[in-house]
Coordinates of C-alpha atoms in Angstrom, one line a residue:
M904 CA 18.5 -43.9 99.9
I905 CA 21.4 -41.5 99.1
S906 CA 20.4 -38.8 96.6
A907 CA 22.5 -36.3 94.8
L908 CA 20.0 -33.6 96.0
A909 CA 20.6 -34.5 99.6
P910 CA 23.3 -31.8 100.2
V911 CA 21.1 -29.2 98.7
R912 CA 18.2 -30.1 100.9
W913 CA 20.4 -30.4 104.0
F914 CA 22.0 -27.0 103.6
R915 CA 18.5 -25.5 103.1
D916 CA 16.6 -27.4 105.9
F917 CA 19.0 -28.6 108.6
G918 CA 18.7 -26.8 111.8
R919 CA 15.5 -25.1 110.9
P920 CA 12.6 -25.1 113.4
P921 CA 11.4 -27.1 115.3
R922 CA 15.1 -28.1 115.7
I923 CA 17.1 -25.4 117.5
L924 CA 20.5 -25.0 115.8
G925 CA 22.2 -23.2 118.7
L926 CA 21.6 -26.1 121.1
D927 CA 23.3 -28.5 118.6
V928 CA 26.2 -26.1 118.3
A929 CA 26.6 -26.0 122.1
R930 CA 26.3 -29.8 122.3
A931 CA 29.1 -30.1 119.7
L932 CA 31.3 -27.8 121.8
A933 CA 30.7 -30.0 124.8
I934 CA 31.7 -33.1 122.9
L935 CA 34.9 -31.5 121.5
G936 CA 35.7 -30.0 124.9
M937 CA 35.4 -33.4 126.6
A938 CA 37.6 -34.9 123.9
G939 CA 40.2 -32.2 124.6
A940 CA 40.0 -32.8 128.4
H941 CA 40.7 -36.5 127.7
I942 CA 43.7 -36.2 125.3
G943 CA 44.8 -32.5 125.2
E944 CA 47.9 -31.0 126.5
F945 CA 47.3 -28.1 128.9
V946 CA 48.9 -25.6 131.3
P947 CA 47.0 -24.1 134.2
F948 CA 44.5 -21.5 133.2
Q949 CA 45.3 -17.8 133.6
W950 CA 43.1 -15.0 132.4
S951 CA 46.1 -12.9 131.3
D952 CA 47.5 -15.6 129.0
P953 CA 45.2 -16.7 126.1
S954 CA 47.4 -19.7 125.3
T955 CA 46.1 -21.3 128.5
W956 CA 42.4 -20.7 127.8
T957 CA 42.0 -24.3 126.4
D958 CA 42.3 -25.4 130.0
L959 CA 38.7 -24.2 130.4
V960 CA 37.4 -27.4 128.8
H961 CA 38.3 -29.3 132.1
G962 CA 35.2 -29.9 134.1
R963 CA 33.1 -27.4 132.2
S964 CA 32.5 -29.5 129.1
S965 CA 30.8 -32.3 131.0
L966 CA 28.7 -29.8 132.9
L967 CA 27.7 -28.2 129.6
F968 CA 26.6 -31.7 128.5
A969 CA 24.6 -32.1 131.6
L970 CA 22.8 -28.8 131.2
L971 CA 22.0 -29.6 127.6
A972 CA 20.6 -33.0 128.7
G973 CA 18.1 -31.1 130.8
V974 CA 17.1 -28.9 127.9
S975 CA 16.7 -31.9 125.6
I976 CA 14.5 -33.7 128.2
A977 CA 12.3 -30.6 128.4
L978 CA 12.0 -30.3 124.7
M979 CA 11.1 -34.0 124.2
T980 CA 8.5 -33.9 127.0
G981 CA 6.4 -30.9 125.9
R982 CA 8.8 -28.0 125.2
S983 CA 7.4 -24.9 127.0
T984 CA 4.4 -26.8 128.4
P985 CA 4.8 -29.5 131.1
P986 CA 3.3 -32.8 129.9
A987 CA -0.3 -33.6 130.6
P988 CA -1.0 -36.3 133.2
E989 CA -2.2 -38.7 130.6
R990 CA 1.1 -38.6 128.8
M991 CA 3.2 -39.4 131.9
P992 CA 3.1 -43.2 131.8
S993 CA 4.5 -43.4 128.2
L994 CA 7.0 -40.6 128.9
R995 CA 8.3 -42.4 132.0
L996 CA 8.8 -45.6 130.1
N997 CA 10.4 -43.8 127.2
L998 CA 12.9 -42.1 129.5
V999 CA 13.7 -45.3 131.3
G1000 CA 14.3 -47.1 128.0
R1001 CA 16.4 -44.2 126.8
G1002 CA 18.5 -44.0 130.0
A1003 CA 19.0 -47.8 130.2
T1004 CA 20.3 -47.9 126.6
I1005 CA 22.7 -45.0 127.2
F1006 CA 23.8 -46.7 130.5
L1007 CA 24.6 -49.9 128.6
I1008 CA 26.6 -48.0 125.9
G1009 CA 28.6 -46.4 128.7
L1010 CA 29.3 -49.8 130.3
A1011 CA 30.5 -51.1 127.0
L1012 CA 32.9 -48.1 126.6
E1013 CA 34.2 -48.6 130.2
M1014 CA 35.0 -52.3 129.3
L1015 CA 37.5 -51.0 126.7
N1016 CA 39.8 -50.0 129.7
T1017 CA 40.7 -46.5 128.7
P1018 CA 41.8 -43.8 131.2
I1019 CA 38.7 -41.8 130.2
A1020 CA 36.1 -41.3 133.0
V1021 CA 33.2 -42.3 130.7
I1022 CA 30.2 -40.1 131.4
L1023 CA 27.5 -42.1 129.7
T1024 CA 26.7 -44.4 132.7
L1025 CA 25.7 -41.5 134.9
Y1026 CA 24.2 -39.7 131.9
G1027 CA 21.8 -42.7 131.4
L1028 CA 21.0 -42.6 135.1
L1029 CA 20.1 -38.9 134.8
Y1030 CA 17.3 -39.7 132.4
V1031 CA 15.6 -41.8 135.1
A1032 CA 16.5 -39.4 138.0
V1033 CA 14.6 -36.5 136.4
I1034 CA 11.3 -38.4 136.0
P1035 CA 9.7 -37.1 139.2
F1036 CA 10.3 -33.5 138.0
L1037 CA 8.8 -33.7 134.5
R1038 CA 5.7 -31.8 135.5
W1039 CA 7.4 -29.1 137.5
R1040 CA 7.1 -25.5 136.3
P1041 CA 10.2 -23.5 135.5
W1042 CA 10.4 -21.7 138.8
Q1043 CA 10.1 -25.0 140.7
L1044 CA 12.9 -26.5 138.5
L1045 CA 15.1 -23.4 139.1
L1046 CA 14.5 -23.5 142.8
G1047 CA 15.3 -27.2 143.0
A1048 CA 18.5 -26.6 141.0
G1049 CA 19.5 -23.8 143.3
V1050 CA 18.9 -25.8 146.5
L1051 CA 21.0 -28.7 145.2
A1052 CA 23.8 -26.4 144.1
L1053 CA 24.0 -24.5 147.4
T1054 CA 23.4 -27.4 149.9
A1055 CA 24.3 -30.7 148.3
P1056 CA 28.1 -30.4 148.2
A1057 CA 28.4 -29.3 151.8
T1058 CA 25.8 -31.9 153.0
L1059 CA 27.5 -34.8 151.2
A1060 CA 30.9 -33.7 152.6
L1061 CA 29.5 -33.4 156.1
L1062 CA 27.9 -36.9 155.9
A1063 CA 31.1 -38.4 154.5
A1064 CA 33.1 -36.9 157.4
L1065 CA 30.6 -38.1 160.0
A1066 CA 30.7 -41.6 158.5
L1067 CA 34.5 -41.5 158.3
E1068 CA 34.7 -41.6 154.5
P1069 CA 32.2 -44.3 153.6
Y1070 CA 32.9 -46.4 150.5
G1071 CA 30.6 -48.5 148.4
G1072 CA 29.9 -49.2 144.7
G1073 CA 26.6 -47.3 144.8
I1074 CA 27.7 -44.1 146.6
S1075 CA 31.0 -44.1 144.8
F1076 CA 29.2 -44.1 141.5
A1077 CA 26.3 -41.8 142.2
L1078 CA 27.5 -39.4 144.9
Y1079 CA 31.3 -39.3 145.4
G1080 CA 32.6 -40.1 142.0
M1081 CA 34.0 -38.0 139.1
Y1082 CA 30.4 -37.0 138.2
P1083 CA 28.3 -36.7 141.4
L1084 CA 24.6 -37.2 140.7
S1085 CA 23.7 -34.3 143.0
V1086 CA 25.7 -31.9 140.7
W1087 CA 24.5 -33.3 137.5
L1088 CA 20.9 -33.3 138.7
A1089 CA 21.2 -29.6 139.5
F1090 CA 22.3 -28.9 136.0
A1091 CA 19.6 -31.1 134.5
L1092 CA 16.9 -29.3 136.4
A1093 CA 18.3 -25.9 135.3
G1094 CA 18.4 -27.2 131.7
M1095 CA 14.8 -28.3 132.0
A1096 CA 13.8 -24.9 133.2
L1097 CA 15.6 -23.3 130.3
G1098 CA 13.9 -25.6 127.9
R1099 CA 10.5 -24.8 129.4
L1100 CA 11.1 -21.0 129.0
H1101 CA 10.9 -20.9 125.2
V1102 CA 14.6 -21.5 124.7
E1103 CA 14.2 -20.8 121.0
R1104 CA 13.5 -17.1 121.6
L1105 CA 16.2 -14.5 121.4
R1106 CA 15.0 -12.9 124.6
T1107 CA 15.5 -16.2 126.5
A1108 CA 19.0 -16.6 125.0
A1109 CA 20.0 -13.1 126.0
I1110 CA 18.8 -13.6 129.5
A1111 CA 20.7 -16.9 129.7
L1112 CA 23.9 -15.1 128.6
I1113 CA 23.5 -12.4 131.1
A1114 CA 22.5 -14.7 134.0
G1115 CA 25.4 -17.0 133.1
V1116 CA 28.0 -14.2 133.3
V1117 CA 26.6 -13.0 136.7
L1118 CA 26.6 -16.6 138.1
A1119 CA 30.1 -17.2 136.8
V1120 CA 31.4 -14.0 138.6
C1121 CA 29.6 -15.0 141.8
G1122 CA 30.8 -18.6 141.8
Y1123 CA 34.4 -18.0 140.9
G1124 CA 34.5 -15.0 143.3
L1125 CA 33.3 -17.4 146.0
G1126 CA 36.0 -19.8 145.0
A1127 CA 38.6 -17.1 145.3
V1128 CA 37.4 -16.2 148.8
G1129 CA 37.8 -19.9 149.7
Q1130 CA 41.3 -20.1 148.3
G1131 CA 42.2 -17.0 150.3
L1132 CA 40.9 -18.6 153.4
G1133 CA 42.7 -21.9 152.7
L1134 CA 39.5 -23.8 152.2
D1135 CA 40.1 -25.0 148.6
G1136 CA 40.3 -28.8 149.3
R1137 CA 40.6 -31.6 151.8
S1138 CA 42.3 -35.0 151.7
G1139 CA 40.1 -37.1 153.9
L1140 CA 41.0 -39.8 156.4
G1141 CA 42.3 -42.5 154.1
F1142 CA 42.0 -46.3 154.6
G1143 CA 44.7 -46.5 157.2
S1144 CA 42.8 -44.6 159.9
E1145 CA 41.8 -46.4 163.0
T1146 CA 38.0 -46.9 163.2
G1147 CA 35.4 -48.4 165.5
W1148 CA 33.4 -46.9 168.3
E1149 CA 36.4 -46.5 170.7
A1150 CA 38.4 -44.6 168.1
Y1151 CA 35.4 -42.8 166.7
P1152 CA 35.9 -39.5 168.7
D1153 CA 39.5 -39.1 167.6
A1154 CA 38.7 -40.1 164.0
L1155 CA 35.8 -37.7 163.9
A1156 CA 38.0 -34.9 165.1
A1157 CA 40.6 -35.8 162.4
A1158 CA 37.8 -35.8 159.8
D1159 CA 36.7 -32.3 160.9
P1160 CA 33.1 -32.4 159.6
V1161 CA 32.7 -28.6 159.8
G1162 CA 35.9 -28.0 157.9
A1163 CA 34.9 -30.6 155.3
A1164 CA 31.6 -28.9 154.7
L1165 CA 33.2 -25.5 154.4
S1166 CA 35.8 -26.8 152.0
A1167 CA 33.0 -28.4 149.8
F1168 CA 31.1 -25.1 149.8
F1169 CA 34.1 -23.1 148.6
A1170 CA 35.7 -25.7 146.3
V1171 CA 36.0 -24.3 142.8
E1172 CA 38.5 -26.7 141.0
P1173 CA 37.2 -28.7 138.0
H1174 CA 35.4 -31.9 139.1
S1175 CA 35.6 -30.9 142.8
G1176 CA 31.7 -30.9 142.9
G1177 CA 31.9 -27.8 145.2
T1178 CA 29.2 -25.1 145.4
A1179 CA 31.6 -22.5 144.0
E1180 CA 32.4 -24.8 141.1
V1181 CA 28.7 -25.6 140.4
V1182 CA 27.7 -21.9 140.5
G1183 CA 30.8 -20.6 138.7
S1184 CA 31.1 -23.2 136.0
G1185 CA 27.3 -23.4 135.8
G1186 CA 27.2 -19.8 134.9
F1187 CA 30.0 -20.3 132.4
V1188 CA 28.2 -23.1 130.6
L1189 CA 24.8 -21.2 130.7
A1190 CA 26.5 -18.2 129.1
V1191 CA 27.9 -20.6 126.4
V1192 CA 24.5 -21.9 125.6
G1193 CA 23.0 -18.3 125.5
L1194 CA 25.8 -17.2 123.2
C1195 CA 25.4 -20.2 120.9
L1196 CA 21.7 -19.5 120.6
L1197 CA 22.3 -15.8 119.8
L1198 CA 25.0 -16.5 117.2
S1199 CA 23.4 -19.5 115.5
R1200 CA 21.0 -17.3 113.5
P1201 CA 23.3 -14.8 111.9
L1202 CA 26.0 -17.5 111.5
R1203 CA 23.9 -20.4 110.5
W1204 CA 25.9 -21.6 107.5
P1205 CA 29.4 -21.7 109.2
F1206 CA 27.8 -23.3 112.2
L1207 CA 26.2 -26.2 110.3
P1208 CA 29.1 -28.7 110.7
L1209 CA 29.2 -28.0 114.4
A1210 CA 25.4 -28.5 114.5
A1211 CA 25.7 -31.8 112.6
L1212 CA 28.1 -33.1 115.2
G1213 CA 25.9 -31.8 118.0
S1214 CA 22.9 -33.7 116.6
M1215 CA 24.6 -37.0 117.2
P1216 CA 26.5 -36.6 120.5
L1217 CA 26.4 -40.3 121.6
T1218 CA 27.8 -41.4 118.3
A1219 CA 30.5 -38.8 118.4
Y1220 CA 31.5 -39.4 122.0
T1221 CA 31.7 -43.2 121.3
A1222 CA 33.8 -42.7 118.2
H1223 CA 36.2 -40.5 120.2
V1224 CA 36.6 -43.2 122.9
L1225 CA 37.1 -45.9 120.3
S1226 CA 39.8 -43.8 118.6
V1227 CA 41.7 -43.5 121.9
V1228 CA 41.6 -47.3 122.2
V1229 CA 42.8 -47.8 118.6
V1230 CA 45.8 -45.4 119.0
A1231 CA 46.8 -46.1 122.6
G1232 CA 45.6 -49.7 123.1
P1233 CA 43.8 -51.1 126.2
G1234 CA 44.8 -49.2 129.3
G1235 CA 47.0 -46.9 127.3
F1236 CA 47.2 -43.2 127.7
F1237 CA 48.6 -40.3 125.7
Q1238 CA 48.2 -36.5 125.4
S1239 CA 48.4 -34.7 122.1
N1240 CA 46.9 -31.5 120.9
D1241 CA 47.5 -32.6 117.3
F1242 CA 45.4 -35.7 117.9
W1243 CA 42.7 -33.5 119.5
A1244 CA 42.7 -31.3 116.5
A1245 CA 42.5 -34.3 114.2
T1246 CA 39.7 -35.8 116.2
A1247 CA 37.7 -32.6 116.0
L1248 CA 38.2 -32.4 112.2
V1249 CA 37.3 -36.0 111.5
L1250 CA 34.2 -35.8 113.8
L1251 CA 33.0 -32.6 112.1
I1252 CA 33.5 -34.0 108.6
A1253 CA 32.0 -37.4 109.3
A1254 CA 29.0 -36.0 111.2
T1255 CA 28.3 -33.5 108.5
L1256 CA 28.4 -36.2 105.8
W1257 CA 26.3 -38.7 107.9
S1258 CA 23.7 -36.1 108.7
M1259 CA 23.6 -34.9 105.1
F1260 CA 23.1 -38.4 103.5
L1261 CA 21.8 -40.6 106.3
G1262 CA 20.1 -38.4 108.9
R1263 CA 20.2 -39.3 112.6
G1264 CA 23.4 -40.8 114.0
P1265 CA 23.4 -44.6 114.4
L1266 CA 23.5 -44.6 118.2
E1267 CA 20.8 -41.9 118.3
R1268 CA 18.6 -44.2 116.2
L1269 CA 19.3 -47.1 118.5
V1270 CA 18.4 -45.1 121.6
G1271 CA 15.3 -43.7 120.0
R1272 CA 14.1 -47.2 119.0
A1273 CA 14.8 -48.6 122.4
A1274 CA 12.9 -45.8 124.0
Q1275 CA 9.9 -46.3 121.7
A1276 CA 9.9 -50.1 122.3
M1277 CA 10.0 -49.5 126.1
A1278 CA 7.0 -47.1 125.9
A1279 CA 4.9 -49.3 123.6
V1280 CA 1.7 -50.7 125.1
P1281 CA 1.2 -54.3 124.0
V1282 CA -2.2 -55.7 123.2
S1283 CA -2.9 -59.2 124.5
R1284 CA -4.1 -61.9 122.1
A1285 CA -7.2 -62.5 124.2
D1286 CA -8.2 -58.8 124.1
A1287 CA -7.7 -58.7 120.4
T1288 CA -9.8 -61.9 119.9
A1289 CA -12.6 -60.6 122.1
D1290 CA -12.7 -57.3 120.1
T1291 CA -13.0 -59.3 116.8
D1292 CA -15.7 -61.6 118.1
R1293 CA -17.8 -58.6 119.2
H1294 CA -17.2 -57.0 115.8
V1295 CA -16.1 -53.9 117.5
P1296 CA -12.9 -52.2 116.2
A1297 CA -10.0 -52.6 118.6
P1298 CA -9.0 -49.3 120.2
P1299 CA -5.8 -47.8 118.9
V1300 CA -2.6 -48.8 120.6
I1301 CA -1.1 -45.8 122.3
T1302 CA 2.7 -45.9 122.0
G1303 CA 3.3 -42.4 123.3
H1304 CA 4.8 -39.5 121.4
R1305 CA 7.9 -40.1 119.3
L1306 CA 10.8 -38.5 121.2
G1307 CA 13.9 -37.0 119.5
A1308 CA 17.4 -38.0 120.5

């Protein structure tokens, strides 16, 4: 029920513990950045020209979203303490239900035929991919993220060259697409580690900011070295290349597996999936999270609209994609910084009012209910009848812990 006192209570209580305001702010920046990457007008980034800094949203916004996904998963599965073994069955089902619902929302958005590379399908898959790592400790999660970041890009490029650029629906979606699972899983594991390390504490935020700056310098420095060596990208064989065992030696020489692996290691361009990009952009987005956590306390009131938007990312992302369809039509494409600014303003106002009067976003409610339904343990009629006949109270139905969106 909508109450006249709702705004008063909202300004007083929203973003207070156990909710972490800085994470919602960072999530809002990721949503607005992805919207800009889809419809904004840009010129190539140059440090010396502030008018080009909006180009930073390319690639980094989606990686920020992936990092925050890992933090959210850690928070909903025990916060700073890995879940106990007895909680694991319900948590696994909960994450499967959550991921499947997000995946279906992503498929629906892809059916609208926009030029946007919708992230929600892989985002849903990510919730399932992290299940084996839920009980890992922070140092294990960081080690896993580091191994993936340093080895996966070169390994995948090497395998692709050895197989002469393989193609298939599964690998194109999960490994060689716009959002490679190997890259996103590295960010999810790093985010889970951050969530397990008392992310609500100022000390953790400060360490994240400093570590992010150091990683950004290392990663972009590595990319600069690669560009200096001419190892900043490769084109592959293409479908016209002759294949088969007789032609394989020549085709393999043309594919240049070693060169492909080196190029993948030094690749730094947005969405290249290279090690330099993962480390450099990973450091950038980690610093953004740390900065949001540090500033959200002294700047709580001005950050509230951003936090409201960040509390309903699925709804906001879906609304953005729908707005592109309404304006451009199916398959249409346009770029407009004015429309980007209008999108940001409308999303901020709508999310604030919805959060103030109605609470959770509509799609966040849907995903939460689907996850709870998936994790619920049904009681058979025969078991219930047997318990009644014995005059023994039936044991409580364990549905698992309610997980936030």
